[in-house]
Tab-separated table of C-alpha atoms in Angstrom:
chain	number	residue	atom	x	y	z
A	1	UNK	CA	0.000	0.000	0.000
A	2	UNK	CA	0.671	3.637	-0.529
A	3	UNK	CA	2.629	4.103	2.727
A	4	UNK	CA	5.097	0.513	2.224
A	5	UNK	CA	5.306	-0.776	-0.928
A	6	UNK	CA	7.524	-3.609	0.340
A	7	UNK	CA	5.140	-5.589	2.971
A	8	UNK	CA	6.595	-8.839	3.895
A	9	UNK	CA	4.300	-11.714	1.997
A	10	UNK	CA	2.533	-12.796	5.289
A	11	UNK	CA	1.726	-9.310	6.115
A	12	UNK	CA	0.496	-8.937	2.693
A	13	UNK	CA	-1.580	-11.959	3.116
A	14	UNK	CA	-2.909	-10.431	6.484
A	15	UNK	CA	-3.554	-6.967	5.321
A	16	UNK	CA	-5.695	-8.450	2.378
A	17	UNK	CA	-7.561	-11.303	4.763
A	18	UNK	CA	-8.522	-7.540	6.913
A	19	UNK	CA	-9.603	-5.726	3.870
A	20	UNK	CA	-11.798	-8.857	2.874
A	21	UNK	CA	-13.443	-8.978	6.485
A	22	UNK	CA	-14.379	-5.097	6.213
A	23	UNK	CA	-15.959	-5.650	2.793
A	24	UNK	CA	-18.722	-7.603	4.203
A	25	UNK	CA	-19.433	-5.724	7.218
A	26	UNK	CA	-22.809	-4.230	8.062
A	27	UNK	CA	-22.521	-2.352	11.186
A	28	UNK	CA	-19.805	0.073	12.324
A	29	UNK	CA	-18.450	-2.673	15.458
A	30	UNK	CA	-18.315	-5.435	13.608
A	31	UNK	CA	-15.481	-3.224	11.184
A	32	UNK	CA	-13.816	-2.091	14.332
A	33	UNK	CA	-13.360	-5.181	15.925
A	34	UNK	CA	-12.406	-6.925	12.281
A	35	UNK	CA	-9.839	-4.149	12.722
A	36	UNK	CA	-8.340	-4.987	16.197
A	37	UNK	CA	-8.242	-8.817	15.563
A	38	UNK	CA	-6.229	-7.771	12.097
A	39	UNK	CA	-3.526	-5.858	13.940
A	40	UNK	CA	-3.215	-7.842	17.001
A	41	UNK	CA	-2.881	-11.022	14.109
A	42	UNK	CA	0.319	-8.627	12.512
A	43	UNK	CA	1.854	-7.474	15.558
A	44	UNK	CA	0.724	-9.073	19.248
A	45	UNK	CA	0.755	-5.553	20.654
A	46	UNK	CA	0.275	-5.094	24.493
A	47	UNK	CA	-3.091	-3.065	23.458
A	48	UNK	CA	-5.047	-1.105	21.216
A	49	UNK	CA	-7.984	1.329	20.884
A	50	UNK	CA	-9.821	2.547	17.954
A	51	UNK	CA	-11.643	5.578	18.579
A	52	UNK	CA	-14.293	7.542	15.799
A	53	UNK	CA	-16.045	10.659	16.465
A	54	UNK	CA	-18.597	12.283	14.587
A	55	UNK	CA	-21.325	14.920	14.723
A	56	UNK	CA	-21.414	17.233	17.810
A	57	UNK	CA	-18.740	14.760	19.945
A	58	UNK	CA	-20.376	11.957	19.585
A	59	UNK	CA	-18.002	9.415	19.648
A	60	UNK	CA	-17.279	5.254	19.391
A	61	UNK	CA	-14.604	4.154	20.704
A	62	UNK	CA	-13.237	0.214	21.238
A	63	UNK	CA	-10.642	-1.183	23.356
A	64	UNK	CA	-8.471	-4.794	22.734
A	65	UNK	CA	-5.623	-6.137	24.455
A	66	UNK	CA	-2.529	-8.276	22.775
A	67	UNK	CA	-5.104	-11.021	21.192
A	68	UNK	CA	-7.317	-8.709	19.875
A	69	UNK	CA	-9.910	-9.438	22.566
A	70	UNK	CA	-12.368	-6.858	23.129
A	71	UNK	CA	-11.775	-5.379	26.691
A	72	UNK	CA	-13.531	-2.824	28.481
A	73	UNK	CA	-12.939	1.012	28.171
A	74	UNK	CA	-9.771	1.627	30.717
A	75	UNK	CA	-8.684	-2.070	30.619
A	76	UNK	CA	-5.263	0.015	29.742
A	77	UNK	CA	-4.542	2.963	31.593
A	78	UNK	CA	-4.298	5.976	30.215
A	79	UNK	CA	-4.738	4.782	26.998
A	80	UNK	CA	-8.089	5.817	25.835
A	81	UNK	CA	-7.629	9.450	27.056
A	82	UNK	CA	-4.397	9.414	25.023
A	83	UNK	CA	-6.647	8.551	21.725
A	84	UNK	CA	-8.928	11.505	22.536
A	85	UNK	CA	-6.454	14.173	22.796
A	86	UNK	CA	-4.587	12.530	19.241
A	87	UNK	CA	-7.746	12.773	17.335
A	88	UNK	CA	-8.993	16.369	18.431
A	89	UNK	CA	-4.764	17.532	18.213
A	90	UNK	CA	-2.335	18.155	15.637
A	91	UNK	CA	-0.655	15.505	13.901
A	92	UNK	CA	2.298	14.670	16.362
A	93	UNK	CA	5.544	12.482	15.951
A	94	UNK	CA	5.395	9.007	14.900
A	95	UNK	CA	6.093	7.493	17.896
A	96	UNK	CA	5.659	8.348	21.196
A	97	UNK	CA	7.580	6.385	24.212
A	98	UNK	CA	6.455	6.932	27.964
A	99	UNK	CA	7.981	5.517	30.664
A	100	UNK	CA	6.227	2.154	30.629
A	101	UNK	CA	5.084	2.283	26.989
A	102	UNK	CA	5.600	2.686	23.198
A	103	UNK	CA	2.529	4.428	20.885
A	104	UNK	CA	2.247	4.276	16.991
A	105	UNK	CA	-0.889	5.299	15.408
A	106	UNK	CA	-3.096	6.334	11.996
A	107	UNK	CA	-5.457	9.034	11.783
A	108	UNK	CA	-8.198	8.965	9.058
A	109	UNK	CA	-10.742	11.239	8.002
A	110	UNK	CA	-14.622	10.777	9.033
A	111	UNK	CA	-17.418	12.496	8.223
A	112	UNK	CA	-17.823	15.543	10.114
A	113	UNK	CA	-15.313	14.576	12.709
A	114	UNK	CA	-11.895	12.093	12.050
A	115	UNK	CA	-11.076	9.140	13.816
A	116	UNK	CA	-7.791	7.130	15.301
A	117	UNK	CA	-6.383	3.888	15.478
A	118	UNK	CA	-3.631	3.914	18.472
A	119	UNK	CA	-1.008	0.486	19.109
A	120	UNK	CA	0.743	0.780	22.287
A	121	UNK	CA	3.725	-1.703	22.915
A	122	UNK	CA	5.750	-2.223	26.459
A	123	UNK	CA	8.885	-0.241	26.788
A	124	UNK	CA	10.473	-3.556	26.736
A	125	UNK	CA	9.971	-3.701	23.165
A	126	UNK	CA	12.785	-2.442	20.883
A	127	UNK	CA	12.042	0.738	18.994
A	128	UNK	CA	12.779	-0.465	15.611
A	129	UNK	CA	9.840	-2.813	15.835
A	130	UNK	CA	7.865	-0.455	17.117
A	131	UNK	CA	8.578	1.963	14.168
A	132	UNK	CA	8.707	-0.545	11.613
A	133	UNK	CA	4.616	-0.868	12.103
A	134	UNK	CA	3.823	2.481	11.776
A	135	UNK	CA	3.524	2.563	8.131
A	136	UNK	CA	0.981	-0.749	8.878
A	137	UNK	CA	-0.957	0.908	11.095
A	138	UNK	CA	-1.672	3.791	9.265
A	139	UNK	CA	-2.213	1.867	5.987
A	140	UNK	CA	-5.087	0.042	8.081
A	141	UNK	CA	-6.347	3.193	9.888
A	142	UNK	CA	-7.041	4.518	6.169
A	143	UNK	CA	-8.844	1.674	5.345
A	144	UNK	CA	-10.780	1.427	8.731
A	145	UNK	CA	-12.191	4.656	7.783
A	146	UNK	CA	-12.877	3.997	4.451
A	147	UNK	CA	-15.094	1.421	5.971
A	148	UNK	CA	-16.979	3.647	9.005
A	149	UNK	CA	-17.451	6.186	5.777
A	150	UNK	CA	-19.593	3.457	4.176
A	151	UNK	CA	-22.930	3.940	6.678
A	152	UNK	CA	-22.919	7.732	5.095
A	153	UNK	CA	-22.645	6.557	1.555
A	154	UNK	CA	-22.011	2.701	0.185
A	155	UNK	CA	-20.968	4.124	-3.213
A	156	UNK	CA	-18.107	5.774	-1.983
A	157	UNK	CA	-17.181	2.687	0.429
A	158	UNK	CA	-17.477	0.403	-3.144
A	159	UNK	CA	-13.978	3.131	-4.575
A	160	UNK	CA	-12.288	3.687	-1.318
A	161	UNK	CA	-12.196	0.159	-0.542
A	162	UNK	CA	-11.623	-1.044	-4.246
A	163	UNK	CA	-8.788	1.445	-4.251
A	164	UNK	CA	-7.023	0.035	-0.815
A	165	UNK	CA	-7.810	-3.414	-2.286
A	166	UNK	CA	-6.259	-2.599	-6.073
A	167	UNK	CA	-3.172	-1.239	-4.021
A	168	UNK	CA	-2.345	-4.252	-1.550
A	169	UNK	CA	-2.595	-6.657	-5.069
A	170	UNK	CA	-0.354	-4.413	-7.279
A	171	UNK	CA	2.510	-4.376	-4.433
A	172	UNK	CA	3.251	-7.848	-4.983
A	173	UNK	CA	2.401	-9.290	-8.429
A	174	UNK	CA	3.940	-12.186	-7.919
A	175	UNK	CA	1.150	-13.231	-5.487
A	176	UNK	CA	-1.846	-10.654	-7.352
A	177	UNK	CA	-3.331	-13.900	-8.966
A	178	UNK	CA	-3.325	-16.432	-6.222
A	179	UNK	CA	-4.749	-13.485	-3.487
A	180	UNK	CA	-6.940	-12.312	-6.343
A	181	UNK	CA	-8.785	-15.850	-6.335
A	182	UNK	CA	-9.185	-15.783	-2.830
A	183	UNK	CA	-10.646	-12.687	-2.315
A	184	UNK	CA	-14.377	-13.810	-1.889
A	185	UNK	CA	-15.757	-11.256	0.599
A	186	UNK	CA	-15.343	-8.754	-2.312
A	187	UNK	CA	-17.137	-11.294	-4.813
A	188	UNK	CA	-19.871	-11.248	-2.461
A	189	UNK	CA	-20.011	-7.099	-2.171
A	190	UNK	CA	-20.383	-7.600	-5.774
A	191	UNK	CA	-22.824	-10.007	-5.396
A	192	UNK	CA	-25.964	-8.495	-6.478
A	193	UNK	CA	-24.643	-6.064	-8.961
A	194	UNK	CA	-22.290	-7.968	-10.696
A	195	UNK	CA	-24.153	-12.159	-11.242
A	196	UNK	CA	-26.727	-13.305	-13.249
A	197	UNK	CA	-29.790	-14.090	-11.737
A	198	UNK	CA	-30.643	-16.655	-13.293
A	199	UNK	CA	-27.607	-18.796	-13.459
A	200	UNK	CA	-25.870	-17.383	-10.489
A	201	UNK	CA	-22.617	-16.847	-13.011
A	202	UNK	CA	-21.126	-13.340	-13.311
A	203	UNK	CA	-23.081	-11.236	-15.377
A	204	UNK	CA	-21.438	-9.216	-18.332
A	205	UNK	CA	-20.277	-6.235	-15.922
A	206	UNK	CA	-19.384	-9.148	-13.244
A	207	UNK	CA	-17.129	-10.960	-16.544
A	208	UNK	CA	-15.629	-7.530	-17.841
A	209	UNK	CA	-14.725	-6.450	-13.691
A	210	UNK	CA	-12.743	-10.014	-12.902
A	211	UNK	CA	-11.681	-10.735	-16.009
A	212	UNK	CA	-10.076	-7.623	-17.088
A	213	UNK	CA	-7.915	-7.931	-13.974
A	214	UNK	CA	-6.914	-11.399	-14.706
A	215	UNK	CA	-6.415	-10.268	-18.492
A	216	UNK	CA	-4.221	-7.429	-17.389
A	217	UNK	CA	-1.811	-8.957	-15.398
A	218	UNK	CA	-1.662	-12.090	-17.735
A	219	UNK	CA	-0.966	-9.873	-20.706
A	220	UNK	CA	2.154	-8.274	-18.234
A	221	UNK	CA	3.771	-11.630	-17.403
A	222	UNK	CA	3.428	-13.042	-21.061
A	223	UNK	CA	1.205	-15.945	-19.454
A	224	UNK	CA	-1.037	-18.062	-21.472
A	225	UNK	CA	-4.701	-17.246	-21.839
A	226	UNK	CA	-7.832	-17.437	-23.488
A	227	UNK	CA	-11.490	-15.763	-24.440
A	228	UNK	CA	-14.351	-18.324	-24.867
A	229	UNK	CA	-17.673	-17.382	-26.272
A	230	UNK	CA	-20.534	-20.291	-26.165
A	231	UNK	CA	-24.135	-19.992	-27.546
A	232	UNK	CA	-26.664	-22.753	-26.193
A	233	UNK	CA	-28.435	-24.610	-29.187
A	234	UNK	CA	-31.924	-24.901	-29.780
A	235	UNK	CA	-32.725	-22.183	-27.070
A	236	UNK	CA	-35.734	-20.663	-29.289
A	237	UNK	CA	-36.757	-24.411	-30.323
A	238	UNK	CA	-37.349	-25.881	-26.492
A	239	UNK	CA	-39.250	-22.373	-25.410
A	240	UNK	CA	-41.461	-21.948	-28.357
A	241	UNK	CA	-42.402	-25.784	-28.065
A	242	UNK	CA	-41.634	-26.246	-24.455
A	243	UNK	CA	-42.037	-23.016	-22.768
A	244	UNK	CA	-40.022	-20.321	-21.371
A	245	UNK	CA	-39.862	-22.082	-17.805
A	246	UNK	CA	-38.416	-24.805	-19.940
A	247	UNK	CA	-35.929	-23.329	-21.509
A	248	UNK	CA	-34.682	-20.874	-18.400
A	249	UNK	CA	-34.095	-24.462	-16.675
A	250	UNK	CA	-31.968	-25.587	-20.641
A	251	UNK	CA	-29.988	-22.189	-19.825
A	252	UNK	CA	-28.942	-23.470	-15.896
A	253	UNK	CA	-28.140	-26.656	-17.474
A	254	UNK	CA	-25.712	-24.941	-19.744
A	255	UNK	CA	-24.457	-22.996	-16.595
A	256	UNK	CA	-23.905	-25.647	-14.655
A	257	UNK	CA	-21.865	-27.556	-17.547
A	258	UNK	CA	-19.696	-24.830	-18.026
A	259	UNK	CA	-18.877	-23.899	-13.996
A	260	UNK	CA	-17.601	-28.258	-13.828
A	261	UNK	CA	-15.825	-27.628	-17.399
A	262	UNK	CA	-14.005	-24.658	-15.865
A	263	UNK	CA	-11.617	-23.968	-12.834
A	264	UNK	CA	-12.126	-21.748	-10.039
A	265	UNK	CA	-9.549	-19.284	-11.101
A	266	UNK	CA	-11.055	-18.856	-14.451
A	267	UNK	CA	-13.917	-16.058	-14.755
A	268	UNK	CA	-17.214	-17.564	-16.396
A	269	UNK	CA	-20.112	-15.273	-17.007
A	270	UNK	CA	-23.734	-15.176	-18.660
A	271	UNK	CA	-23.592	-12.276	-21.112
A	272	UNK	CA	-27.397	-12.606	-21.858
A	273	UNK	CA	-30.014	-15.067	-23.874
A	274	UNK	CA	-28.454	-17.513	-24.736
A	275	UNK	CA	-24.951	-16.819	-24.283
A	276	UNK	CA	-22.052	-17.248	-22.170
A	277	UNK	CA	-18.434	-16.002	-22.132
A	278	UNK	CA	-15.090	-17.468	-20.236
A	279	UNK	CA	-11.271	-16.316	-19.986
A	280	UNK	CA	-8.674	-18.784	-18.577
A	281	UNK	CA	-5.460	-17.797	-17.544
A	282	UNK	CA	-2.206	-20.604	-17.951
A	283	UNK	CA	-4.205	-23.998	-18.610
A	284	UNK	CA	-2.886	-25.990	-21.118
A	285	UNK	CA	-4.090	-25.339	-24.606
A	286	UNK	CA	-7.517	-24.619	-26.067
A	287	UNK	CA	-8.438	-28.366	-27.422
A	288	UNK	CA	-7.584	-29.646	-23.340
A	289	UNK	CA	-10.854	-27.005	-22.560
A	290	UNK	CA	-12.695	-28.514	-25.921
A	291	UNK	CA	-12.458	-31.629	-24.431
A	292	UNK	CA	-13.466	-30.876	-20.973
A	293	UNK	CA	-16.362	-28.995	-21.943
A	294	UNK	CA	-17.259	-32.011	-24.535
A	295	UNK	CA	-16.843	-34.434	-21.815
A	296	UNK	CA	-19.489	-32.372	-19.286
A	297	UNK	CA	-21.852	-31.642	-21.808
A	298	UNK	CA	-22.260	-35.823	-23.031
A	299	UNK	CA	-21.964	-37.174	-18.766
A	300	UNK	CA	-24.714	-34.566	-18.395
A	301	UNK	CA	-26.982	-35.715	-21.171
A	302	UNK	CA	-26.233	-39.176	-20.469
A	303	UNK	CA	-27.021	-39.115	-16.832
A	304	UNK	CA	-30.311	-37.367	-17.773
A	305	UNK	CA	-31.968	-40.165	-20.476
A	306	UNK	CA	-35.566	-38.582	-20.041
A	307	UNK	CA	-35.101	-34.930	-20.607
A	308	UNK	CA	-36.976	-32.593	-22.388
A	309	UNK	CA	-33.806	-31.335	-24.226
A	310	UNK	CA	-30.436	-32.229	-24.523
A	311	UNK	CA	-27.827	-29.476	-23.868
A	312	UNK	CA	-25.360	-28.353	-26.818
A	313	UNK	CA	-23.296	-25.609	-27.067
A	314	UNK	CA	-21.450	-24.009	-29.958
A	315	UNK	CA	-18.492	-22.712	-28.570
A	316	UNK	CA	-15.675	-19.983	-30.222
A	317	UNK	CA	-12.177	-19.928	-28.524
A	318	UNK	CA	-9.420	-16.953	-29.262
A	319	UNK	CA	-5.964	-17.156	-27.636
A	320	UNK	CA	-4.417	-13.727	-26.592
A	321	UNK	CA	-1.615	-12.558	-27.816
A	322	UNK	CA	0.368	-10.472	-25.605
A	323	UNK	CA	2.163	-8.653	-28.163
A	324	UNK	CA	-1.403	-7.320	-29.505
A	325	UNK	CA	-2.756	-4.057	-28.394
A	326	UNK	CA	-6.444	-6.118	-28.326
A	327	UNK	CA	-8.306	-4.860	-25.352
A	328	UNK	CA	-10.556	-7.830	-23.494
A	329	UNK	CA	-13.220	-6.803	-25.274
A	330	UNK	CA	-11.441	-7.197	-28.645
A	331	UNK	CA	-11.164	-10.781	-27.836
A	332	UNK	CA	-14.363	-11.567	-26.841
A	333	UNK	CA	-15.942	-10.107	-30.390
A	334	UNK	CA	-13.393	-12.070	-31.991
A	335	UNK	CA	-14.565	-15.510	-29.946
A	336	UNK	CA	-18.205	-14.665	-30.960
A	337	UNK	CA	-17.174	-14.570	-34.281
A	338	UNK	CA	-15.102	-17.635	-34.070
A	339	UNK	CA	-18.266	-19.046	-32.801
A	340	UNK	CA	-20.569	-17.963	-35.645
A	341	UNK	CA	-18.541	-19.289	-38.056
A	342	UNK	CA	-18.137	-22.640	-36.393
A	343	UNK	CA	-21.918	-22.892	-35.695
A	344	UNK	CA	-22.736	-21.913	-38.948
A	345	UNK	CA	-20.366	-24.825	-40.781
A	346	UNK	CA	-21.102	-27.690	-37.908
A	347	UNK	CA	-24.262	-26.931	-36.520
A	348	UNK	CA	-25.822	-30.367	-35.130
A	349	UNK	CA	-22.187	-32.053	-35.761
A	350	UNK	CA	-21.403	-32.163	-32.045
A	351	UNK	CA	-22.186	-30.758	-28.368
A	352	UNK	CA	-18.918	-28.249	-28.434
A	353	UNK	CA	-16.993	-26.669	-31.283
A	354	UNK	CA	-13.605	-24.852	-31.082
A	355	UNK	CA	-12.531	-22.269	-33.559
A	356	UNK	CA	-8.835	-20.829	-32.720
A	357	UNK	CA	-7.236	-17.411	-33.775
């Protein structure tokens, strides 16, 4: 993040578990305690208090010891009252050392007052690990705030957060896939803006958000990858003769055939009627996902004798080239085409088709 770019990997991992555990909260103590259980995970401190005032005084304020248990206000001497005067003062040094203790903290900005989140250490504790967590602590007192902002307005909550997010995966590339695929509390902030309702699969914004993540970093690295476009057969056929509840059930068929033909790191989406999109970063080659996708499509019809329908999907594949300037978007037109032109020369040949660029 913006104030250490060079976070050790398992306070990387930390710092991004935290930012996932704000992202779903709902009411302001459930983000401050997500909060005091993240830094007492990164640094065992001997306490902590994270204090937010707001309109006219009014104020919340939260106390923890070393395990990030909650304690009551005063548990720690002294250290409460030092919050208060921090967050009404001027910005101070650093660190400040008593005679028993050690204090780092980050201020952050809340609306119509500010707010604090203060780490005190024993004196026994050597300085340089004390000031090594400052940047930490006031990389997480940033995003603390960006969460308490959210109860005055989720649509700035959805940037400030993104942001802080965007930031922890770009300081380490080398790990921005693997956290990337891990990073479900954000799916599920996404949840209802970003999936298909009927299939539960991303919707187009949902594919275009994930995927042109994925698509930049894989482009960067020179790493294999992929844009799939699939139409679902005989869609129009099974509603006029069937019905439409018919053929909504044909479409979560198709869904469902294509989350088993895919893996969880690849981004599969539902772009509207009838069809679907994919991109898959570093499998092996496009025929290994032709075959898959074949394989799912006849187990499913097989296992289902006395079905209305049987499922079939035309399918276009594109590779990406990462010496093209071809923006994600590029690549999926060029997989729909792929697809038409497939379709149009095999159609009723097979359950899956691959066309390659």
């Amino acid at each position: 993040m913006k104030n250490n770019p060079s976070f050790t990997t398992i306070e990387l991992r930390h710092l991004l578990q935290l930012s996932a555990e704000l992202l779903t909260t709902t009411e302001p103590l459930d983000a401050l305690h997500s909060t005091g259980a993240g830094i007492s995970r990164l640094f065992h401190p001997g306490g902590l208090v994270i204090l937010v005032v707001g309109d006219d005084d009014d104020a919340l304020a939260i106390e923890f010891d070393g395990e990030g248990r909650r304690r009551k206000l005063g548990y720690h001497p002294g250290l409460c009252e030092l919050a208060q005067q921090l967050v009404h003062g001027a910005e101070p040094a650093p660190v400040e050392a008593s005679s028993e203790n050690r204090y780092v903290w980050g201020k952050f900005p809340y609306p119509s007052g500010g707010g604090i989140v203060l780490v005190s250490w024993p004196n026994t504790v050597h300085t340089k690990i004390v000031s090594s967590a400052q940047a930490i602590v006031k990389d997480v007192a940033e995003l603390t705030g960006a969460v308490m902002s959210k109860f005055h307005g989720q649509a700035r909550l959805q940037r400030e957060v993104a942001d802080h997010t965007q930031a922890l995966v770009a300081s380490n590339s080398a790990h921005a896939l693997e956290l990337n695929r891990r990073d479900k509390a954000e799916h599920s902030l996404r949840l209802l803006s970003f999936t298909d309702e009927l299939t539960g699969l991303n919707n187009r914004r949902g594919f275009f958000l994930d995927a042109e993540r994925s698509f930049q970093i894989a482009q960067r690295q020179r790493m294999q990858c992929a844009v799939i476009f699939a139409d679902v057969d005989n869609l129009k056929v099974v509603n006029d003769q069937r019905g439409h509840d018919v053929g909504d059930q044909l479409i979560r068929d198709a869904a469902a055939v294509l989350r088993e033909s895919f893996r969880k790191a690849d981004v599969i989406a539902r772009l509207g009627g009838d069809e679907f999109a994919a991109f898959t970063v570093a499998d092996d080659c496009p025929d290994r996902i032709v075959e898959r996708l074949c394989a799912r499509v006849e187990d499913f019809n097989r296992a289902q004798p006395d079905h209305a329908y049987e499922v079939a999907l035309s399918t276009g594949i594109v590779r990406c080239d990462p010496d093209s300037n071809m923006s994600l978007a590029d690549y999926l037109l060029e997989a729909d085409k792929a697809m038409y032109a497939v379709k149009a020369e095999r159609r009723g040949k097979s359950k899956a088709y691959v066309a390659e660029k």
